[in-house]
Amino acid sequence: MYAHLIRRLLQFAVVLVLGSIAVWAFTFALPGDPASVLLGPDASPAELEATRQRLGLDGTVVEQYLSWIGHALAGDLGSSYYSGQPVVAELLDRIPATVQLAGFAMVLTLVIAVPVGIVVALRPRSVAGRLFQGYLTAGLAVPTFWLGLLLIIVLAVQLRWLPASSDYVPFWGDPGGALTATILPALAIAVHTSSVTARFLATSLGDVMGKDYIRTARAKGVPERDVIRRHALRNASLPTITIVGLQLGGFLGGTVVIEAVFNYPGLGRLLYTAIGERDYALVQGGVLFVVATFLLLNLLVDLGYAVLDPRIRLT
Amino acid sequence: MTDSPIQSRLLARRAFLRNGLLAAGALAGTPLLSACGTGGSESGGGAATGKITLGTTKIMQFDPYLTNTDIHIHAFYTYLLDYPSDGKYEPIPAGAEKWEFAADRKSVTITLREAKFHSGAPVVAEDVVTGVKRAQDPDAGFTLAQPTAFIASATAVDPRTVRLTFKAPTPEPLVLDWMFAFPLIPSASNTPAKLEREPAGSGPFQLAEFRRDQRLVLKKNPDFYAKDRPYLDQVEYRFFTDEDALVAGLESGSVDGAAYLGFRHAERLRQRFTLVEGSGRMSLFFMNATIAPFDNKLLRQAIARAIDRKRILDQVSFGIGDPVYTAFMPSSPAFEKGYLDSHGFDLDAAGELLERSGGARKAVAGVSSGSPSVATLEIIQADLKKIGFQLDIAPQEEAAYLDALFASKLQCTVAMQPNNMQSPSLIARGRQMLTTKANTTFHANVPPAYVAAVAAAAAAITPEAQKTAYAELNKVLVDEAWAIGISTVPSLFALDKRITGLVTDVRDFVDLSNTKG
């Protein structure tokens, strides 16, 4: 188990360094001058040059990367070109909003996906099974941003039940306000992700139900409900956990479009704005955080495998 | 029965999964119940008087010497004088209480109003002197450098009186335009570094909160010189990255108004909201005379005749705005309507000029992707095709587009130009219109006739001399044909019907000092 953990941690570090180099290279490949965006179209060439020097953009790309990675290893991701605030502070300001949205979206995903997946796997020809199969097809086919706009038009603009644009309201301070502000973007995300998750669950559960040990359990007289809960669902859950882990990682850095549609002040929107403003320091720090989070979640998924399936620990 | 350690772990895991699912169900169910029960719950906005929330997609900058973002700058700063928002150039005392020109028009003596900056410090003549010095340095105050070129020096006569001495006799309209554009800033704060993130003015509102790409909150300045204004206690600008999200926010009541909207929303919002049109800017087709094929003047003249302003106004601007032939607003004293006929859309004339030019018949237009300029270029592209000229359109993300534009890398583009107010010589403020080698269209080859015409317009004192100078400036602009006017592009605001008094000044800066909500 420890060897497994150490191996995974080493992989984590290597991928993180490679990811940071890739992000750096891609960011600098973008056309557009940060100083020009920062000072606006009326700034003079002298002002632009002075700003480039102040931002440390006058060195070579390699020099800038080495300087940045050196500071990053010491926990200093630099300061935002635009706001002047430390990048860490900017990220910490947005991470709670993103975590809250991701949490809500994941809860909704599981609440929808688990029963839908089970019904589709076990009762595919029932009315509910057919309806749910239709939901899975629609959920996968409908673009998330389009569904978001539809939810806004119906629930916010027409019915006025929920706000079209969402502020971040901390859950622990105002649970009702937090739910009201977050439910629409979370639902827009969850419809798609629940369709993916339910499909995975349905497929693996369908496979498991045909296994010998299920037949054995039934032959032993174990009630069907317990056969499903104790034997089938547990064994079918491994691929589902994988996809849930990947989706959670995606939520933490990849809800840019939904955050833009709902004007939600999360990490994705911050990075989107930072890219538009060529705020390299913030883009680097933000993407590094997203990559690290994604890797960490992958690591947790792997460890979760080991917990759920002892055979993995032993290999 | 006693469970073995392994069974205990399994049971604990099952219990954890079961409890987790139950908790997840409860958490997900709560918002659904909450949503059903809350009816019209909304964030922000609201009907409270004294506070309004406006949505915008614009980026904020706080330095009035650099910015041309126009949504908040008039809230923070007092300018020496104001013009009414109806486009007339009748000066209204603001930061300056009065002013008196010398008989020879070689100086003006300005008496400042007794007022305080947001910091509590009094507004004094030395602040104006410091501001003029910064404005005279093109490297420190690019926006004001060209308009300030006529000033030789500024002297503080006493704490509330400042005298500006001109390099030569200068027409009043030019000085008044300069006073209208000159913000009062405390000397100690008047540097790009200090104003970059923190405004320091004496305007009707103070900065209460600024959160990057989330919100800018302004609070009433209790020491504003007009004692009964502003009427609003607080104004919140909420930033949207997407214009459709902004409109949805407006329609659902999340914000009370939407600022600087695209025209495509106008018809839909007209019934439910008050639509306000600001003075706006002008849309122009620029050709880069330093790059082939537009180093050919006849070719530029040919393209100028192939721009169908009416169709662009109808199809791109939805009928909002007026046609212009170069960078003069219809309210400018230099605007000559006749040029819209004599040099207007005529494909036959364009074809003939194209033949005579003998130049290449292909060019690429750079443009900011997603902007209405793309649709404008598509119309121009279709018309040029009819006369045998191939115009390719290359949309770019905005930062990349601006980079290419300022580096003179684009062959041609459609871009905006601000109002030149009542001094036609101020046409030479923009980068494509400068009279120096910093001109991004000509570099060191700015046409001498243009340089002379701008100088003459800036020196014409009498009405007769002005008439002659403005006519010559028009003639040169139309002949050189690098900045082809298309139309005015008014700014558009959609406001909750309870909001009144929101206007933009002639620069298109939002003026909230008379706004009620």
Tab-separated table of N, CA and C in Angstrom, chain B residues 194-296:
chain	number	residue	atom	x	y	z
B	194	LYS	N	-0.014	55.366	-9.037
B	194	LYS	CA	-0.954	55.559	-7.927
B	194	LYS	C	-2.409	55.473	-8.385
B	195	LEU	N	-2.659	55.918	-9.611
B	195	LEU	CA	-4.057	55.928	-10.076
B	195	LEU	C	-4.462	54.621	-10.735
B	196	GLU	N	-3.499	53.738	-10.918
B	196	GLU	CA	-3.790	52.507	-11.648
B	196	GLU	C	-4.913	51.710	-10.993
B	197	ARG	N	-4.909	51.690	-9.671
B	197	ARG	CA	-5.904	50.863	-8.975
B	197	ARG	C	-6.736	51.644	-7.973
B	198	GLU	N	-6.426	52.935	-7.798
B	198	GLU	CA	-7.175	53.694	-6.788
B	198	GLU	C	-7.461	55.094	-7.298
B	199	PRO	N	-8.715	55.382	-7.588
B	199	PRO	CA	-9.033	56.724	-8.084
B	199	PRO	C	-8.856	57.755	-6.980
B	200	ALA	N	-8.531	58.999	-7.374
B	200	ALA	CA	-8.314	60.052	-6.365
B	200	ALA	C	-8.864	61.354	-6.921
B	201	GLY	N	-10.164	61.515	-6.927
B	201	GLY	CA	-10.755	62.717	-7.496
B	201	GLY	C	-11.602	63.473	-6.509
B	202	SER	N	-12.471	64.329	-7.040
B	202	SER	CA	-13.392	65.090	-6.201
B	202	SER	C	-14.808	64.955	-6.760
B	203	GLY	N	-15.038	63.908	-7.544
B	203	GLY	CA	-16.318	63.724	-8.221
B	203	GLY	C	-17.446	63.311	-7.292
B	204	PRO	N	-18.632	63.114	-7.833
B	204	PRO	CA	-19.825	62.866	-7.014
B	204	PRO	C	-19.805	61.549	-6.240
B	205	PHE	N	-18.951	60.619	-6.643
B	205	PHE	CA	-18.922	59.331	-5.934
B	205	PHE	C	-17.493	58.952	-5.557
B	206	GLN	N	-17.412	58.214	-4.452
B	206	GLN	CA	-16.125	57.692	-3.994
B	206	GLN	C	-16.099	56.184	-4.200
B	207	LEU	N	-14.898	55.659	-4.223
B	207	LEU	CA	-14.759	54.204	-4.345
B	207	LEU	C	-15.064	53.552	-2.999
B	208	ALA	N	-16.014	52.624	-3.005
B	208	ALA	CA	-16.323	51.884	-1.778
B	208	ALA	C	-15.725	50.484	-1.833
B	209	GLU	N	-15.830	49.848	-2.978
B	209	GLU	CA	-15.308	48.485	-3.099
B	209	GLU	C	-15.027	48.172	-4.566
B	210	PHE	N	-13.936	47.511	-4.811
B	210	PHE	CA	-13.650	47.049	-6.173
B	210	PHE	C	-13.153	45.622	-6.095
B	211	ARG	N	-13.910	44.729	-6.659
B	211	ARG	CA	-13.503	43.325	-6.723
B	211	ARG	C	-13.396	42.946	-8.173
B	212	ARG	N	-12.201	42.547	-8.531
B	212	ARG	CA	-11.881	42.221	-9.910
B	212	ARG	C	-12.969	41.356	-10.555
B	213	ASP	N	-13.410	41.738	-11.681
B	213	ASP	CA	-14.416	41.104	-12.525
B	213	ASP	C	-15.673	40.677	-11.762
B	214	GLN	N	-15.890	41.277	-10.605
B	214	GLN	CA	-17.135	41.003	-9.883
B	214	GLN	C	-17.958	42.277	-9.716
B	215	ARG	N	-17.413	43.234	-8.974
B	215	ARG	CA	-18.206	44.440	-8.745
B	215	ARG	C	-17.330	45.648	-8.443
B	216	LEU	N	-17.891	46.812	-8.772
B	216	LEU	CA	-17.319	48.098	-8.366
B	216	LEU	C	-18.449	48.812	-7.646
B	217	VAL	N	-18.203	49.186	-6.395
B	217	VAL	CA	-19.253	49.862	-5.635
B	217	VAL	C	-18.818	51.308	-5.385
B	218	LEU	N	-19.704	52.233	-5.752
B	218	LEU	CA	-19.451	53.646	-5.533
B	218	LEU	C	-20.372	54.137	-4.422
B	219	LYS	N	-19.849	54.983	-3.563
B	219	LYS	CA	-20.725	55.575	-2.543
B	219	LYS	C	-20.723	57.088	-2.711
B	220	LYS	N	-21.790	57.699	-2.289
B	220	LYS	CA	-21.981	59.140	-2.453
B	220	LYS	C	-20.848	59.919	-1.802
B	221	ASN	N	-20.376	60.938	-2.480
B	221	ASN	CA	-19.374	61.829	-1.907
B	221	ASN	C	-20.107	62.938	-1.152
B	222	PRO	N	-20.054	62.911	0.174
B	222	PRO	CA	-20.833	63.915	0.932
B	222	PRO	C	-20.300	65.326	0.736
B	223	ASP	N	-19.063	65.455	0.256
B	223	ASP	CA	-18.453	66.777	0.086
B	223	ASP	C	-18.467	67.237	-1.359
B	224	PHE	N	-19.297	66.607	-2.189
B	224	PHE	CA	-19.344	67.025	-3.604
B	224	PHE	C	-19.782	68.490	-3.671
B	225	TYR	N	-19.202	69.205	-4.647
B	225	TYR	CA	-19.436	70.657	-4.663
B	225	TYR	C	-20.911	71.036	-4.825
B	226	ALA	N	-21.662	70.233	-5.545
B	226	ALA	CA	-23.102	70.510	-5.671
B	226	ALA	C	-23.790	69.875	-4.461
B	227	LYS	N	-24.248	70.689	-3.546
B	227	LYS	CA	-24.671	70.193	-2.231
B	227	LYS	C	-25.834	69.204	-2.291
B	228	ASP	N	-26.722	69.374	-3.244
B	228	ASP	CA	-27.882	68.473	-3.286
B	228	ASP	C	-27.621	67.217	-4.107
B	229	ARG	N	-26.461	67.067	-4.677
B	229	ARG	CA	-26.167	65.920	-5.540
B	229	ARG	C	-24.921	65.186	-5.057
B	230	PRO	N	-24.744	63.957	-5.419
B	230	PRO	CA	-25.626	63.114	-6.229
B	230	PRO	C	-26.843	62.671	-5.426
B	231	TYR	N	-27.873	62.243	-6.116
B	231	TYR	CA	-29.087	61.812	-5.421
B	231	TYR	C	-28.952	60.399	-4.884
B	232	LEU	N	-28.194	59.602	-5.581
B	232	LEU	CA	-28.047	58.200	-5.161
B	232	LEU	C	-27.019	58.076	-4.041
B	233	ASP	N	-27.303	57.189	-3.091
B	233	ASP	CA	-26.330	56.925	-2.027
B	233	ASP	C	-25.267	55.938	-2.490
B	234	GLN	N	-25.677	55.046	-3.362
B	234	GLN	CA	-24.732	53.992	-3.771
B	234	GLN	C	-25.043	53.505	-5.189
B	235	VAL	N	-24.005	53.257	-5.907
B	235	VAL	CA	-24.147	52.660	-7.240
B	235	VAL	C	-23.232	51.446	-7.287
B	236	GLU	N	-23.804	50.333	-7.685
B	236	GLU	CA	-22.977	49.136	-7.817
B	236	GLU	C	-22.918	48.748	-9.289
B	237	TYR	N	-21.702	48.645	-9.808
B	237	TYR	CA	-21.517	48.080	-11.149
B	237	TYR	C	-21.185	46.609	-10.970
B	238	ARG	N	-21.941	45.773	-11.628
B	238	ARG	CA	-21.650	44.340	-11.559
B	238	ARG	C	-21.117	43.913	-12.931
B	239	PHE	N	-19.999	43.228	-12.917
B	239	PHE	CA	-19.328	42.882	-14.175
B	239	PHE	C	-19.811	41.541	-14.712
B	240	PHE	N	-20.109	41.520	-15.980
B	240	PHE	CA	-20.520	40.292	-16.666
B	240	PHE	C	-19.497	39.996	-17.757
B	241	THR	N	-19.184	38.723	-17.933
B	241	THR	CA	-18.260	38.377	-19.013
B	241	THR	C	-19.017	38.133	-20.313
B	242	ASP	N	-20.319	37.985	-20.218
B	242	ASP	CA	-21.102	37.646	-21.397
B	242	ASP	C	-22.307	38.589	-21.485
B	243	GLU	N	-22.508	39.174	-22.652
B	243	GLU	CA	-23.581	40.164	-22.792
B	243	GLU	C	-24.971	39.532	-22.660
B	244	ASP	N	-25.109	38.302	-23.137
B	244	ASP	CA	-26.411	37.639	-22.994
B	244	ASP	C	-26.727	37.365	-21.522
B	245	ALA	N	-25.698	37.038	-20.759
B	245	ALA	CA	-25.908	36.842	-19.320
B	245	ALA	C	-26.314	38.159	-18.671
B	246	LEU	N	-25.740	39.252	-19.152
B	246	LEU	CA	-26.096	40.572	-18.632
B	246	LEU	C	-27.569	40.878	-18.909
B	247	VAL	N	-28.011	40.611	-20.118
B	247	VAL	CA	-29.410	40.888	-20.471
B	247	VAL	C	-30.347	39.992	-19.660
B	248	ALA	N	-29.955	38.724	-19.473
B	248	ALA	CA	-30.779	37.831	-18.649
B	248	ALA	C	-30.834	38.343	-17.211
B	249	GLY	N	-29.713	38.844	-16.720
B	249	GLY	CA	-29.682	39.415	-15.374
B	249	GLY	C	-30.614	40.606	-15.258
B	250	LEU	N	-30.659	41.407	-16.301
B	250	LEU	CA	-31.559	42.577	-16.316
B	250	LEU	C	-33.021	42.125	-16.338
B	251	GLU	N	-33.308	41.187	-17.204
B	251	GLU	CA	-34.704	40.749	-17.354
B	251	GLU	C	-35.227	40.017	-16.118
B	252	SER	N	-34.322	39.379	-15.398
B	252	SER	CA	-34.765	38.659	-14.202
B	252	SER	C	-34.734	39.546	-12.960
B	253	GLY	N	-34.235	40.770	-13.099
B	253	GLY	CA	-34.223	41.686	-11.965
B	253	GLY	C	-32.971	41.592	-11.115
B	254	SER	N	-31.965	40.844	-11.548
B	254	SER	CA	-30.728	40.764	-10.763
B	254	SER	C	-29.972	42.086	-10.781
B	255	VAL	N	-30.126	42.844	-11.864
B	255	VAL	CA	-29.558	44.192	-11.928
B	255	VAL	C	-30.666	45.157	-12.360
B	256	ASP	N	-30.493	46.423	-11.988
B	256	ASP	CA	-31.523	47.422	-12.306
B	256	ASP	C	-31.329	48.026	-13.694
B	257	GLY	N	-30.145	47.874	-14.218
B	257	GLY	CA	-29.882	48.454	-15.531
B	257	GLY	C	-28.696	47.779	-16.176
B	258	ALA	N	-28.621	47.871	-17.488
B	258	ALA	CA	-27.489	47.305	-18.223
B	258	ALA	C	-26.859	48.424	-19.038
B	259	ALA	N	-25.548	48.557	-18.920
B	259	ALA	CA	-24.856	49.675	-19.553
B	259	ALA	C	-24.070	49.219	-20.774
B	260	TYR	N	-24.037	50.066	-21.786
B	260	TYR	CA	-23.264	49.828	-23.012
B	260	TYR	C	-23.637	48.479	-23.641
B	261	LEU	N	-24.908	48.347	-23.935
B	261	LEU	CA	-25.424	47.105	-24.533
B	261	LEU	C	-25.275	47.118	-26.046
B	262	GLY	N	-25.264	45.922	-26.622
B	262	GLY	CA	-25.294	45.800	-28.079
B	262	GLY	C	-26.675	46.159	-28.611
B	263	PHE	N	-26.714	46.700	-29.814
B	263	PHE	CA	-27.993	47.167	-30.389
B	263	PHE	C	-28.986	46.028	-30.623
B	264	ARG	N	-28.471	44.808	-30.769
B	264	ARG	CA	-29.371	43.699	-31.091
B	264	ARG	C	-30.392	43.452	-29.992
B	265	HIS	N	-30.118	43.964	-28.788
B	265	HIS	CA	-31.053	43.752	-27.683
B	265	HIS	C	-32.127	44.837	-27.608
B	266	ALA	N	-31.928	45.917	-28.351
B	266	ALA	CA	-32.761	47.109	-28.150
B	266	ALA	C	-34.243	46.824	-28.321
B	267	GLU	N	-34.602	46.160	-29.420
B	267	GLU	CA	-36.020	45.993	-29.724
B	267	GLU	C	-36.731	45.169	-28.651
B	268	ARG	N	-36.045	44.118	-28.206
B	268	ARG	CA	-36.663	43.225	-27.219
B	268	ARG	C	-36.862	43.907	-25.868
B	269	LEU	N	-35.939	44.821	-25.515
B	269	LEU	CA	-35.979	45.424	-24.182
B	269	LEU	C	-36.813	46.702	-24.142
B	270	ARG	N	-37.172	47.187	-25.316
B	270	ARG	CA	-37.794	48.512	-25.395
B	270	ARG	C	-39.095	48.607	-24.585
B	271	GLN	N	-39.895	47.546	-24.576
B	271	GLN	CA	-41.193	47.611	-23.900
B	271	GLN	C	-41.051	47.655	-22.375
B	272	ARG	N	-40.145	46.859	-21.859
B	272	ARG	CA	-40.078	46.699	-20.395
B	272	ARG	C	-39.143	47.685	-19.712
B	273	PHE	N	-38.227	48.269	-20.473
B	273	PHE	CA	-37.203	49.097	-19.836
B	273	PHE	C	-37.108	50.456	-20.518
B	274	THR	N	-36.517	51.406	-19.805
B	274	THR	CA	-36.231	52.696	-20.416
B	274	THR	C	-34.913	52.559	-21.173
B	275	LEU	N	-34.946	52.824	-22.456
B	275	LEU	CA	-33.707	52.771	-23.234
B	275	LEU	C	-33.130	54.184	-23.336
B	276	VAL	N	-31.869	54.308	-23.001
B	276	VAL	CA	-31.184	55.603	-23.071
B	276	VAL	C	-30.052	55.476	-24.081
B	277	GLU	N	-30.014	56.400	-25.012
B	277	GLU	CA	-28.912	56.415	-25.985
B	277	GLU	C	-27.914	57.494	-25.585
B	278	GLY	N	-26.661	57.099	-25.379
B	278	GLY	CA	-25.621	58.069	-25.073
B	278	GLY	C	-25.017	58.620	-26.346
B	279	SER	N	-24.134	59.597	-26.211
B	279	SER	CA	-23.580	60.230	-27.410
B	279	SER	C	-22.716	59.268	-28.218
B	280	GLY	N	-22.048	58.349	-27.544
B	280	GLY	CA	-21.341	57.286	-28.243
B	280	GLY	C	-20.071	57.708	-28.957
B	281	ARG	N	-19.681	56.872	-29.882
B	281	ARG	CA	-18.445	57.076	-30.647
B	281	ARG	C	-18.747	56.940	-32.125
B	282	MET	N	-17.692	56.841	-32.896
B	282	MET	CA	-17.880	56.674	-34.341
B	282	MET	C	-17.175	55.408	-34.802
B	283	SER	N	-17.795	54.746	-35.761
B	283	SER	CA	-17.193	53.569	-36.364
B	283	SER	C	-16.530	54.009	-37.669
B	284	LEU	N	-15.260	53.656	-37.840
B	284	LEU	CA	-14.511	54.069	-39.038
B	284	LEU	C	-13.816	52.873	-39.667
B	285	PHE	N	-13.652	52.957	-40.980
B	285	PHE	CA	-12.856	51.964	-41.687
B	285	PHE	C	-11.474	52.570	-41.894
B	286	PHE	N	-10.471	51.984	-41.236
B	286	PHE	CA	-9.103	52.504	-41.328
B	286	PHE	C	-8.284	51.667	-42.301
B	287	MET	N	-7.507	52.370	-43.136
B	287	MET	CA	-6.576	51.670	-44.031
B	287	MET	C	-5.150	52.085	-43.688
B	288	ASN	N	-4.277	51.097	-43.612
B	288	ASN	CA	-2.899	51.337	-43.189
B	288	ASN	C	-2.049	51.744	-44.395
B	289	ALA	N	-1.689	53.026	-44.454
B	289	ALA	CA	-0.974	53.540	-45.617
B	289	ALA	C	0.496	53.149	-45.638
B	290	THR	N	0.945	52.442	-44.595
B	290	THR	CA	2.353	52.006	-44.613
B	290	THR	C	2.495	50.600	-45.200
B	291	ILE	N	1.364	49.938	-45.449
B	291	ILE	CA	1.413	48.566	-45.968
B	291	ILE	C	0.659	48.508	-47.297
B	292	ALA	N	1.235	47.825	-48.273
B	292	ALA	CA	0.527	47.594	-49.543
B	292	ALA	C	-0.702	46.725	-49.250
B	293	PRO	N	-1.807	46.892	-49.931
B	293	PRO	CA	-1.986	47.754	-51.097
B	293	PRO	C	-2.453	49.173	-50.742
B	294	PHE	N	-2.603	49.460	-49.419
B	294	PHE	CA	-3.220	50.745	-49.076
B	294	PHE	C	-2.223	51.905	-49.010
B	295	ASP	N	-0.994	51.660	-49.460
B	295	ASP	CA	-0.069	52.787	-49.650
B	295	ASP	C	-0.421	53.522	-50.945
B	296	ASN	N	-1.436	53.056	-51.609
B	296	ASN	CA	-1.901	53.638	-52.867
B	296	ASN	C	-3.133	54.497	-52.569
